[in-house]
Coordinates of N, CA, C and O in Angstrom, one line a residue:
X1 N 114.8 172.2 58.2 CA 113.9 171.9 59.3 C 113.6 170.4 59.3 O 113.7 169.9 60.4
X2 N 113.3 169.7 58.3 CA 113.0 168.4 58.4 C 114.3 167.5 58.9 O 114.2 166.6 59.8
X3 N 115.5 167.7 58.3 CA 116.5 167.3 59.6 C 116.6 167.4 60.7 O 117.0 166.5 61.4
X4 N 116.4 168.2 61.1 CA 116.3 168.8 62.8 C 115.9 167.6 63.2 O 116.4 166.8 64.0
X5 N 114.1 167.8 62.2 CA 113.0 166.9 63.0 C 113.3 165.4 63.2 O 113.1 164.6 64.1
X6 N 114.0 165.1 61.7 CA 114.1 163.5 61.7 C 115.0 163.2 62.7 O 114.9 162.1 63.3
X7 N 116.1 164.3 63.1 CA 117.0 163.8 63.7 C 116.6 164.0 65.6 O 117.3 163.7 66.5
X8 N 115.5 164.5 65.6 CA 114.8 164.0 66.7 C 114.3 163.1 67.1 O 114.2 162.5 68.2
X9 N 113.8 162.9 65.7 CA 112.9 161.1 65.8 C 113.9 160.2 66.0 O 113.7 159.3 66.9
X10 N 114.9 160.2 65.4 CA 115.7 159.0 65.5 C 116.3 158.9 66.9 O 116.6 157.8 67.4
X11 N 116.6 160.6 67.6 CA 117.0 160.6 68.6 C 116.2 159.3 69.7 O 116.5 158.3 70.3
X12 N 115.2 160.1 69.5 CA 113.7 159.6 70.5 C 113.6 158.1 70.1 O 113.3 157.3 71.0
X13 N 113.9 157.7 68.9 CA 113.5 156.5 68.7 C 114.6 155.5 69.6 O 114.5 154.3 69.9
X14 N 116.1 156.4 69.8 CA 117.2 155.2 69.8 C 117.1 155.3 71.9 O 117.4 154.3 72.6
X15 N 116.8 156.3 72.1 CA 116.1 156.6 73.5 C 115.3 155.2 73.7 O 115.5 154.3 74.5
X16 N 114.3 155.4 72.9 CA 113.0 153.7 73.4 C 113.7 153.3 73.2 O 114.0 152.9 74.4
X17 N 115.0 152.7 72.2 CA 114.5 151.6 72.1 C 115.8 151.1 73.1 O 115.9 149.9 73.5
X18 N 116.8 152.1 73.3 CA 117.7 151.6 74.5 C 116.6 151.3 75.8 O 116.6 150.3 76.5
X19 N 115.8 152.1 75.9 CA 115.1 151.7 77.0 C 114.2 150.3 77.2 O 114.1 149.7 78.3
X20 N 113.7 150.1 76.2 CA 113.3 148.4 75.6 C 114.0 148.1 76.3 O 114.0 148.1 77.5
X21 N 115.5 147.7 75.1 CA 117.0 146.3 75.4 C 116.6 146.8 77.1 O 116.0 145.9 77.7
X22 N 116.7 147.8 77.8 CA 117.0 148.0 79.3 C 115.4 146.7 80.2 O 115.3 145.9 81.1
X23 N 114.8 147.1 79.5 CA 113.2 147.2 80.2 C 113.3 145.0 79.9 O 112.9 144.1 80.6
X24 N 114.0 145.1 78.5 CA 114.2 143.3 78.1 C 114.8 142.7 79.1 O 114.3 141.9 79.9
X25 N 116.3 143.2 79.3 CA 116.6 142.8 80.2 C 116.9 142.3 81.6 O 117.5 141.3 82.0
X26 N 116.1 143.6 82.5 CA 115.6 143.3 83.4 C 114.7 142.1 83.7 O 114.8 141.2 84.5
X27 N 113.5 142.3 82.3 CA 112.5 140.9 82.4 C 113.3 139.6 82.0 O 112.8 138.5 82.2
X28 N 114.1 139.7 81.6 CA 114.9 138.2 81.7 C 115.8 137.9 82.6 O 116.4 136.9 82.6
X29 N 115.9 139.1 83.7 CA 116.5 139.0 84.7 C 115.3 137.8 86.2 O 115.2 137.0 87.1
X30 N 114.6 138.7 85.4 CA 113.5 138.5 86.8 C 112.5 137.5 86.3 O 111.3 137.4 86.8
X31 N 113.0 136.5 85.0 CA 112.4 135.2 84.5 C 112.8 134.4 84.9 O 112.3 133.3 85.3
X32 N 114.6 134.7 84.9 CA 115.4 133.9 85.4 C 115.5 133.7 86.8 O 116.3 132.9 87.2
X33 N 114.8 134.4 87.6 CA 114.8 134.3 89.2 C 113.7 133.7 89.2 O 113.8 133.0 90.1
X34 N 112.6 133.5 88.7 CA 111.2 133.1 88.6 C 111.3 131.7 88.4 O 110.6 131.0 89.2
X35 N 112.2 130.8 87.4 CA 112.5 130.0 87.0 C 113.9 129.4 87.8 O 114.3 128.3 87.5
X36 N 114.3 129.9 88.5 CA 115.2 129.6 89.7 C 114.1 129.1 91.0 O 114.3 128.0 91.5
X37 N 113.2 129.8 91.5 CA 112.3 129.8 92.4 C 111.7 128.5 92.1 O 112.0 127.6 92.8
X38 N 110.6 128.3 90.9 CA 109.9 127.2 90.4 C 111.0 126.1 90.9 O 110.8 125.4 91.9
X39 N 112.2 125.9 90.1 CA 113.0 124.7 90.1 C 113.6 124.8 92.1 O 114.2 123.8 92.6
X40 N 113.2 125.8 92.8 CA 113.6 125.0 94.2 C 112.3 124.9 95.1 O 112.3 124.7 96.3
X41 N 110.9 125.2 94.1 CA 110.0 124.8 95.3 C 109.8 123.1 94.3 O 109.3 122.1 94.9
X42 N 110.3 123.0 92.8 CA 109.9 121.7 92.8 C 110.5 120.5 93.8 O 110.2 119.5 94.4
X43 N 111.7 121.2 93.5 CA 112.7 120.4 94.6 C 112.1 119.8 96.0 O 112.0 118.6 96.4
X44 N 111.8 120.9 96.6 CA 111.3 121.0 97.9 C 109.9 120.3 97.5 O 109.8 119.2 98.1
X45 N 108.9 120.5 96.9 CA 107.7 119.1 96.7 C 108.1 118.1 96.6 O 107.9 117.3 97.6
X46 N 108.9 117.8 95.3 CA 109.9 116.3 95.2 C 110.1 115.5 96.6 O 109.7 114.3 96.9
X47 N 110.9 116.9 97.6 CA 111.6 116.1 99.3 C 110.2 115.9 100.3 O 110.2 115.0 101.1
X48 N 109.2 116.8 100.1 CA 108.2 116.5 100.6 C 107.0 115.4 100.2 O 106.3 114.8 101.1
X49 N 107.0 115.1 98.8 CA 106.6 113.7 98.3 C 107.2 112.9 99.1 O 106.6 112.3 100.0
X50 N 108.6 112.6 99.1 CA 109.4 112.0 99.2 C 108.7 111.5 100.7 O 107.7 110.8 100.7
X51 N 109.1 111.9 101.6 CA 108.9 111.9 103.0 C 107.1 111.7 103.3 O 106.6 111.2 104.4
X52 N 106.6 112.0 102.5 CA 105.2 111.6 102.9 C 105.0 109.8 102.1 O 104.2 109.0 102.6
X53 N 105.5 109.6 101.1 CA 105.2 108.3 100.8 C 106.8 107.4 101.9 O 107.2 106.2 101.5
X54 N 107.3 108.0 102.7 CA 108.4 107.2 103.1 C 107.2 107.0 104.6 O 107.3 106.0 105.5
X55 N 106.4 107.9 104.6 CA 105.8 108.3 106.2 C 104.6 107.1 106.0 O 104.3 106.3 106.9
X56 N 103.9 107.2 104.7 CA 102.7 106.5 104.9 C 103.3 105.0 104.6 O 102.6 104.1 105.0
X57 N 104.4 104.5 104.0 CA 104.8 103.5 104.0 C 104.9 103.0 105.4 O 104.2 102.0 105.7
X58 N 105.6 103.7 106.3 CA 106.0 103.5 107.7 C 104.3 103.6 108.5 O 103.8 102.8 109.3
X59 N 103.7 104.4 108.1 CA 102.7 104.0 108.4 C 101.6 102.6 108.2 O 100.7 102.1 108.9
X60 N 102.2 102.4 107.2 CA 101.4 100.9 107.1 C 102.3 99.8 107.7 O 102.0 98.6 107.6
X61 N 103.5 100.2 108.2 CA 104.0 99.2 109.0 C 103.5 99.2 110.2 O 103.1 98.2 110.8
X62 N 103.5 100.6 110.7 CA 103.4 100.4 112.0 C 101.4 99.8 112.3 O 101.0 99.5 113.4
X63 N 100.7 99.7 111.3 CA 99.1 99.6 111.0 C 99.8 97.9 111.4 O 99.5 97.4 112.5
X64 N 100.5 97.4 110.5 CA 100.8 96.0 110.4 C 101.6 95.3 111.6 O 101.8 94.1 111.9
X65 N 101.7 95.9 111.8 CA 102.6 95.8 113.7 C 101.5 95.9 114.3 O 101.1 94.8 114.7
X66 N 100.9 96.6 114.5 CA 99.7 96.6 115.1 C 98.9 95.7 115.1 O 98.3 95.3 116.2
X67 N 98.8 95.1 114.1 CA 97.9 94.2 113.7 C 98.1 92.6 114.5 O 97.4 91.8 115.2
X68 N 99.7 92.7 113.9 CA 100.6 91.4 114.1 C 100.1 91.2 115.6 O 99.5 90.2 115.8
X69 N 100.4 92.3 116.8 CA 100.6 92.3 118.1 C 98.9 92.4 118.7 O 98.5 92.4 119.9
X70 N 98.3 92.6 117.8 CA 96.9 92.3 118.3 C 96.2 90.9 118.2 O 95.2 90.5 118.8
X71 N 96.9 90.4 117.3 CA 96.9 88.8 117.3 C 98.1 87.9 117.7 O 98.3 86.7 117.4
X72 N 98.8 88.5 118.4 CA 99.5 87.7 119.3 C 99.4 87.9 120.7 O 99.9 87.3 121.6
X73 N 98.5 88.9 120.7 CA 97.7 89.9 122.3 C 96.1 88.5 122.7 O 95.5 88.3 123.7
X74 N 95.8 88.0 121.5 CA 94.5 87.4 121.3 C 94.9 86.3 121.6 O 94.3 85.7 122.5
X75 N 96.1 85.8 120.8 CA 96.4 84.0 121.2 C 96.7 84.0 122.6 O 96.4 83.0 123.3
X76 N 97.5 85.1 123.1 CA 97.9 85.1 124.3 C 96.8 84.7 125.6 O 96.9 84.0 126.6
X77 N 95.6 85.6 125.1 CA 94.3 85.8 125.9 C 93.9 84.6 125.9 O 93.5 84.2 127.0
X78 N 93.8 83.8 124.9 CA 93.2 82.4 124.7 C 94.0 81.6 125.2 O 93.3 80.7 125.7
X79 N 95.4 81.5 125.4 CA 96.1 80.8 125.9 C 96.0 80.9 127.3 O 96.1 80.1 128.2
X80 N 95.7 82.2 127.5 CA 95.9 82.3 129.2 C 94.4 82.3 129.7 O 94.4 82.8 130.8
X81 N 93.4 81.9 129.4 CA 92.5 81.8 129.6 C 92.0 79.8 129.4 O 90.9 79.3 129.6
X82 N 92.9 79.2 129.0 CA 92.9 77.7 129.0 C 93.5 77.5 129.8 O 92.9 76.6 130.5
X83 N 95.0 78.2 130.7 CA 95.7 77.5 131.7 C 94.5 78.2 132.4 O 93.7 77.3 131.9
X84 N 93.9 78.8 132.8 CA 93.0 78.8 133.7 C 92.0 78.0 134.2 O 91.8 77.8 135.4
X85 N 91.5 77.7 133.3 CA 90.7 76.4 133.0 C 91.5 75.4 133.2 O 90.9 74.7 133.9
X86 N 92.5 74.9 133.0 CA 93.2 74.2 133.4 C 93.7 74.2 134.8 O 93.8 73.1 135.4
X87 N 94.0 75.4 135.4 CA 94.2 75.5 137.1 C 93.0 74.9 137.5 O 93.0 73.9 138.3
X88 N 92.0 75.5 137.0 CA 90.4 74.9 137.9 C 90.4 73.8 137.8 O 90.6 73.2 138.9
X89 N 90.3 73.1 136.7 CA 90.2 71.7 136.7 C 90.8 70.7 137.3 O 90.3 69.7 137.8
X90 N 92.5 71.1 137.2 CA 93.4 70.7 138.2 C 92.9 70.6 140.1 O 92.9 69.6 140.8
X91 N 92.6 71.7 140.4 CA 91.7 72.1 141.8 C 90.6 71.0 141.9 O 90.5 70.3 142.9
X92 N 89.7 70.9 140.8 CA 88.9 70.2 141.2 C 89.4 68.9 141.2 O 89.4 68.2 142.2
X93 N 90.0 68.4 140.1 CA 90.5 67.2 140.9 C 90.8 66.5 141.8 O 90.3 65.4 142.1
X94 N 92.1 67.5 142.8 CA 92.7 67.9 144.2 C 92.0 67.4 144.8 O 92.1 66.4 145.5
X95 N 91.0 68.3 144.6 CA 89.4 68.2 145.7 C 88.9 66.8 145.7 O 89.1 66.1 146.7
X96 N 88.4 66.2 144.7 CA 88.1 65.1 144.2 C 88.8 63.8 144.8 O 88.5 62.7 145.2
X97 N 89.9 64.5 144.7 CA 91.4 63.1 145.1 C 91.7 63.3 146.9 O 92.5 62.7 147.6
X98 N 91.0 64.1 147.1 CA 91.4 64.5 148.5 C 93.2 65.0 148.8 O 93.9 65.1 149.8
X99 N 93.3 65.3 147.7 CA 94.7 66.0 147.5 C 94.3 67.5 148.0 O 93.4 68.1 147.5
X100 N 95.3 68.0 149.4 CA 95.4 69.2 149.1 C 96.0 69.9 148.9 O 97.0 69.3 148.4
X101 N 96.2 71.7 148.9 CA 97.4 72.1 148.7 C 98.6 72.3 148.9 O 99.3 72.8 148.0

């Protein structure tokens, strides 16, 4: 009788433990998809860094363009606000000189 039994146990035991290696395997199946995933969302962060410091770079160009063209929008104003003063002054002269137009 105790053979019978042992040779149940051993049965039962070679049962687990095929089912383990089975149950291991799987989980290193599905580590290895897990660790496939990780390495393409880092990927994909990496391309998304990427593009956000290429965006705010371009962003501070275009801040800097802005800038540039707001002070060349300014000189312009001042410039065109002297020939004005300059037209007037011109006029009054005219007037002055009995020059007319």
């Amino acid at each position: 009788m105790p053979m019978f039994y042992y040779k149940f146990s051993y049965d039962e035991l070679n049962t687990q433990l095929q089912g383990a290696f089975a149950e291991k395997s799987n989980l290193n199946r599905r580590l290895d998809q897990l660790l496939h995933e990780v390495d393409n969302h880092e990927e994909k962060y990496r391309r998304l860094k990427e593009q956000l410091d290429r965006a705010n770079l371009e962003s501070f160009d275009l801040e800097q363009m802005q800038l540039d063209l707001e002070l060349q929008i300014d000189a312009l104003s001042h410039d065109l606000e002297n020939k004005y003063d300059l037209v007037a002054c011109t006029e009054q002269l005219m007037k002055k000189s009995g020059v007319s137009e």
